[in-house]
Amino acid sequence: MTRLKTLGCAVATTLMLALPAGAALAKDTGYIFVSSENDNAVTVLDGKSFQVVKTIATGERPRDMKLAADREQIFVIASNSERVDVIDIAKLEVVRSIDVGEDPEMFDFSKDGSKIFVSNEDDAEVSVVDVAKNEVLAKIEVGEEPEGVLVSKDGSRLYVTSEVANMVHVIDTANNEILANVVVGNRPRRFADTPDGSEVWVTNELGASVTVLDAKNNTIKETISFEPKGFRSDDVTPVGITMTRDGKTAYVTLGRANHFAVVDVATRQVKDYVLVGNRAWGVTLNRDESMLVVVNGLSDDISLVDTKTNKVLRSVPVGRVPHTAVIDD
């Protein structure tokens, strides 16, 4: 028995030593990843000390990022390299790249995670890409300068903004056919949807507003305008948006107005405007929704916000022209 126990311990020790370095940190590391367009890199911050853990080299002009479903990898658009780089969270390095078409900007995963839908700004197209095969399966023609991409909760619909056409395209993911073209505000950018998928919210950068779409019949339900004190309408440029899991609160970054707005989803009322950094751009919540991370594109930092008080806890320097933040928690 003693010999067997000793042998078992030896085997266990061998297996532990065989694990690659960092494997224990493959998921839920607490790291904050921030893409920086002018550095061709993703900055990795420790989620407690907010010190830089590593700077990961990527393709040129990294922008949109998302966690894969298994939360072991992060996909990041490298716009000027016309690809998506895949970062292994355990290794903190790019392990492969996926070719996706000209000037990609934003993307979303299919419901099963096997495909990504990528907006190709210069081509006025959306690429449908097989993740495993690294193969473009289809190209969907849309309006000029597509940016925002959102797959519906049930996976059956794809929403894409066209900045030039002031339009949201609603696409059937089964056959890649456009079901509806909805004219919204001036220069629509990005999306959030309610937990039940009944509403799709789209930010209008040059309209100082958010358009609320009825997802069932593809019609406009309401337009929410933003008017922070001391700013002209032209300076209020909404881009980033995220929504709490319960669907009660939306957070909208206001770009050159250097604020984000806190919106009551049910009443459509703006509850607060919060001052952050220069050109508030991307926005995301941590998993327990206690902290909001706002990416400030022209002050080269992120603002960490307590969601209970809407107070900025601190600003943390990151790379040059940060675009998107992802939290691995």
XYZ file of C-alpha atoms in Angstrom:
329
model
C 0.000 0.000 0.000
C 2.814 2.376 0.924
C 4.599 1.596 -2.340
C 1.408 2.206 -4.335
C 0.797 5.492 -2.523
C 4.374 6.590 -3.213
C 4.036 5.620 -6.863
C 0.770 7.553 -7.114
C 2.393 10.650 -5.680
C 5.284 10.314 -8.098
C 2.907 10.032 -11.070
C 0.924 13.054 -9.887
C 4.141 15.053 -9.485
C 5.260 14.059 -12.981
C 1.931 15.148 -14.466
C 2.128 18.489 -12.688
C 5.643 19.082 -13.976
C 4.492 18.164 -17.477
C 1.922 20.956 -17.551
C 3.019 23.966 -19.591
C 4.014 27.056 -17.663
C 1.022 29.216 -16.935
C -1.507 26.458 -17.587
C -3.116 27.090 -14.209
C -3.807 30.638 -15.370
C -5.535 29.601 -18.580
C -8.919 30.829 -17.361
C -10.232 33.457 -14.938
C -6.871 35.129 -14.514
C -8.389 38.494 -13.678
C -6.222 40.047 -16.372
C -7.465 43.052 -18.313
C -6.485 42.990 -21.997
C -6.461 46.288 -23.918
C -5.792 46.584 -27.656
C -3.738 49.605 -28.738
C -4.090 50.696 -32.350
C -0.809 52.618 -32.586
C 1.335 50.081 -30.754
C 0.398 46.959 -32.723
C 0.007 45.277 -29.377
C -2.327 44.206 -26.599
C -1.457 45.403 -23.098
C -2.136 42.913 -20.294
C -2.857 44.370 -16.850
C -3.050 42.552 -13.542
C -6.665 42.796 -12.379
C -5.718 43.706 -8.793
C -2.600 45.834 -8.983
C -3.333 47.133 -12.518
C 0.352 46.848 -13.301
C 1.434 45.749 -16.778
C 1.974 41.990 -16.860
C 2.973 41.791 -20.502
C 2.674 43.562 -23.828
C 1.681 41.081 -26.544
C 2.762 41.881 -30.111
C -0.049 41.508 -32.656
C -0.686 42.376 -36.278
C -0.993 46.010 -37.293
C -3.699 48.188 -35.734
C -5.408 45.834 -33.251
C -8.983 46.846 -32.523
C -11.996 44.749 -31.519
C -11.425 41.824 -29.126
C -13.570 39.063 -27.653
C -13.126 36.047 -25.413
C -13.753 32.686 -27.048
C -16.540 30.587 -25.545
C -14.062 28.418 -23.618
C -12.479 31.597 -22.180
C -9.015 30.203 -22.899
C -8.342 32.387 -25.919
C -8.907 35.982 -26.985
C -9.574 36.893 -30.606
C -8.316 40.328 -31.695
C -8.831 42.098 -35.008
C -5.599 43.336 -36.623
C -7.108 45.718 -39.150
C -4.087 46.700 -41.215
C -2.883 43.089 -41.328
C -6.323 41.919 -42.537
C -6.532 39.132 -39.998
C -7.711 38.047 -36.568
C -4.967 37.084 -34.139
C -5.723 34.434 -31.526
C -4.108 34.982 -28.129
C -3.612 32.012 -25.808
C -4.351 33.330 -22.316
C -2.116 30.748 -20.601
C 0.856 31.612 -22.806
C 0.029 35.316 -23.249
C 1.056 35.182 -26.886
C -0.465 34.995 -30.351
C -0.673 31.329 -31.311
C -2.301 31.641 -34.740
C -3.906 34.058 -37.164
C -7.045 33.898 -39.303
C -7.327 35.756 -42.620
C -10.629 37.655 -42.745
C -10.594 40.208 -45.597
C -9.713 43.837 -46.177
C -9.725 46.374 -43.330
C -11.597 44.353 -40.707
C -12.862 46.328 -37.712
C -15.438 44.529 -35.543
C -16.694 40.947 -35.272
C -18.890 38.521 -33.392
C -19.033 34.752 -32.944
C -21.778 32.513 -34.242
C -23.821 30.943 -31.459
C -21.851 27.680 -31.606
C -18.530 29.514 -31.871
C -17.528 27.768 -35.100
C -17.696 30.938 -37.218
C -16.947 34.610 -36.888
C -18.733 37.413 -38.722
C -16.320 40.249 -39.524
C -17.060 43.747 -40.847
C -14.674 44.667 -43.669
C -14.837 48.442 -43.814
C -13.154 49.125 -47.158
C -14.958 46.313 -48.987
C -18.474 47.140 -47.702
C -18.810 43.479 -46.839
C -19.158 41.088 -43.942
C -16.910 38.030 -44.070
C -18.230 34.741 -42.704
C -15.166 32.827 -41.509
C -14.735 29.223 -40.394
C -12.572 29.482 -37.273
C -11.133 25.950 -37.331
C -10.439 25.811 -41.068
C -9.184 29.418 -41.356
C -11.429 29.793 -44.396
C -13.754 32.547 -45.602
C -17.042 30.769 -46.260
C -19.027 33.712 -47.621
C -19.027 37.452 -48.151
C -22.190 39.468 -47.563
C -22.523 42.829 -49.312
C -23.711 45.614 -47.007
C -23.619 49.418 -46.960
C -20.410 51.418 -47.050
C -18.097 51.406 -44.044
C -19.658 48.619 -41.993
C -18.530 48.522 -38.389
C -20.701 47.153 -35.595
C -21.478 43.421 -35.652
C -23.880 41.591 -33.348
C -25.224 38.042 -33.433
C -28.660 37.716 -31.842
C -29.136 35.729 -28.649
C -30.628 32.761 -30.539
C -27.998 32.960 -33.281
C -30.514 33.366 -36.094
C -29.871 37.021 -36.895
C -26.820 39.111 -37.631
C -26.907 42.887 -37.180
C -24.393 45.100 -38.985
C -24.086 48.894 -38.991
C -23.231 50.889 -42.115
C -21.708 54.209 -41.069
C -22.168 55.916 -44.445
C -25.673 54.614 -45.201
C -26.909 55.394 -41.654
C -28.372 51.935 -41.657
C -28.595 48.688 -39.723
C -28.637 45.550 -41.866
C -30.506 42.552 -40.444
C -29.165 39.297 -41.899
C -30.411 35.712 -41.710
C -27.430 33.654 -40.503
C -28.844 30.451 -42.059
C -28.489 31.718 -45.632
C -26.558 35.021 -45.251
C -29.414 36.960 -46.869
C -30.414 40.465 -45.813
C -33.878 40.477 -44.242
C -34.188 44.212 -43.563
C -32.370 47.510 -43.900
C -33.323 49.902 -41.120
C -32.389 53.583 -41.336
C -31.273 54.786 -37.896
C -29.289 57.827 -36.714
C -26.285 59.537 -38.248
C -23.207 57.283 -38.459
C -24.297 54.211 -36.478
C -21.457 52.364 -34.793
C -22.032 49.565 -32.255
C -24.650 47.361 -30.636
C -26.024 45.940 -27.422
C -29.144 43.843 -27.035
C -31.484 43.155 -24.143
C -31.201 39.777 -22.357
C -34.370 38.450 -23.976
C -33.205 39.627 -27.402
C -36.349 41.679 -27.958
C -34.481 44.974 -28.404
C -31.292 45.914 -30.199
C -29.641 49.214 -29.236
C -27.332 50.966 -31.692
C -25.144 54.016 -31.021
C -25.252 56.894 -33.511
C -21.882 58.647 -33.367
C -22.852 61.801 -35.250
C -26.440 61.754 -34.028
C -25.622 62.117 -30.314
C -28.098 59.311 -29.704
C -28.968 55.643 -29.407
C -31.643 54.046 -31.569
C -33.720 51.284 -29.956
C -34.863 48.661 -32.458
C -37.691 46.169 -32.061
C -35.952 42.912 -32.971
C -39.190 41.143 -33.855
C -40.335 43.452 -36.641
C -37.121 45.437 -37.320
C -38.672 48.818 -36.586
C -37.533 51.757 -34.471
C -39.099 51.859 -31.025
C -37.365 54.932 -29.670
C -34.408 57.280 -29.941
C -32.503 58.318 -26.806
C -30.572 61.591 -27.042
C -27.553 62.590 -24.958
C -27.043 66.157 -23.727
C -24.285 66.369 -21.105
C -23.912 69.878 -19.745
C -21.235 72.077 -21.276
C -21.001 70.245 -24.583
C -22.321 71.081 -28.011
C -24.263 68.370 -29.778
C -21.416 67.975 -32.300
C -19.065 66.993 -29.488
C -21.334 64.239 -28.194
C -20.279 61.191 -30.207
C -21.651 57.904 -28.798
C -19.736 54.793 -29.837
C -19.284 52.095 -27.190
C -22.229 50.444 -25.459
C -22.763 47.597 -23.032
C -25.721 46.390 -20.999
C -26.044 44.642 -17.652
C -27.130 40.998 -17.669
C -30.475 41.833 -16.095
C -31.146 44.321 -18.885
C -31.833 47.182 -16.493
C -28.888 49.476 -17.223
C -26.992 50.472 -20.360
C -23.645 52.261 -20.390
C -22.845 54.385 -23.442
C -19.521 56.114 -24.087
C -19.862 59.607 -25.529
C -16.596 59.938 -27.431
C -15.322 63.502 -27.670
C -17.627 64.559 -24.821
C -15.241 62.629 -22.502
C -18.135 61.118 -20.534
C -20.195 57.985 -20.468
C -23.936 57.920 -19.917
C -25.815 55.648 -17.527
C -29.225 54.815 -19.022
C -32.256 53.197 -17.400
C -33.294 50.689 -20.059
C -36.969 50.482 -19.094
C -37.650 54.208 -18.878
C -35.063 55.281 -21.520
C -33.929 57.987 -19.110
C -30.302 59.057 -18.685
C -29.575 58.667 -14.974
C -26.064 60.075 -14.951
C -23.191 61.444 -16.999
C -19.746 60.484 -15.705
C -16.513 62.259 -16.652
C -13.712 59.923 -17.725
C -10.736 60.335 -20.111
C -10.342 61.890 -23.550
C -12.541 60.409 -26.272
C -14.312 57.726 -24.265
C -14.585 54.848 -26.710
C -14.820 51.182 -25.700
C -16.702 49.983 -22.615
C -17.076 46.665 -20.817
C -18.187 45.238 -17.465
C -16.392 42.704 -15.319
C -18.188 39.431 -14.648
C -19.905 40.416 -11.389
C -20.688 43.844 -12.899
C -19.149 45.700 -9.972
C -16.670 47.492 -12.222
C -16.983 49.229 -15.571
C -13.915 49.664 -17.756
C -13.992 52.636 -20.134
C -11.330 52.852 -22.841
C -10.184 56.420 -23.555
C -8.750 56.588 -27.054
C -6.998 59.941 -26.873
C -5.704 59.970 -23.302
C -4.126 56.527 -23.715
C -5.708 55.123 -20.574
C -8.652 53.245 -19.162
C -11.019 54.466 -16.453
C -12.117 51.987 -13.776
C -15.584 52.833 -12.480
C -17.489 51.569 -9.429
C -20.929 50.724 -10.823
C -22.661 51.145 -7.444
C -21.621 54.783 -7.135
C -20.697 55.629 -10.756
C -17.453 57.031 -9.378
C -14.134 56.663 -11.209
C -11.832 54.645 -8.957
C -8.680 55.293 -10.941
C -7.238 55.826 -14.398
C -4.617 53.391 -15.669
C -2.188 54.173 -18.509
C -2.165 51.650 -21.351
C -0.862 51.719 -24.931
C -1.268 54.409 -27.565
C -4.809 54.899 -28.891
C -6.492 52.076 -26.968
C -9.551 50.602 -28.648
C -11.134 47.711 -26.726
C -10.842 46.111 -23.293
C -11.567 42.482 -22.399
C -11.567 41.149 -18.830
C -10.653 37.520 -18.182
C -12.479 37.015 -14.900
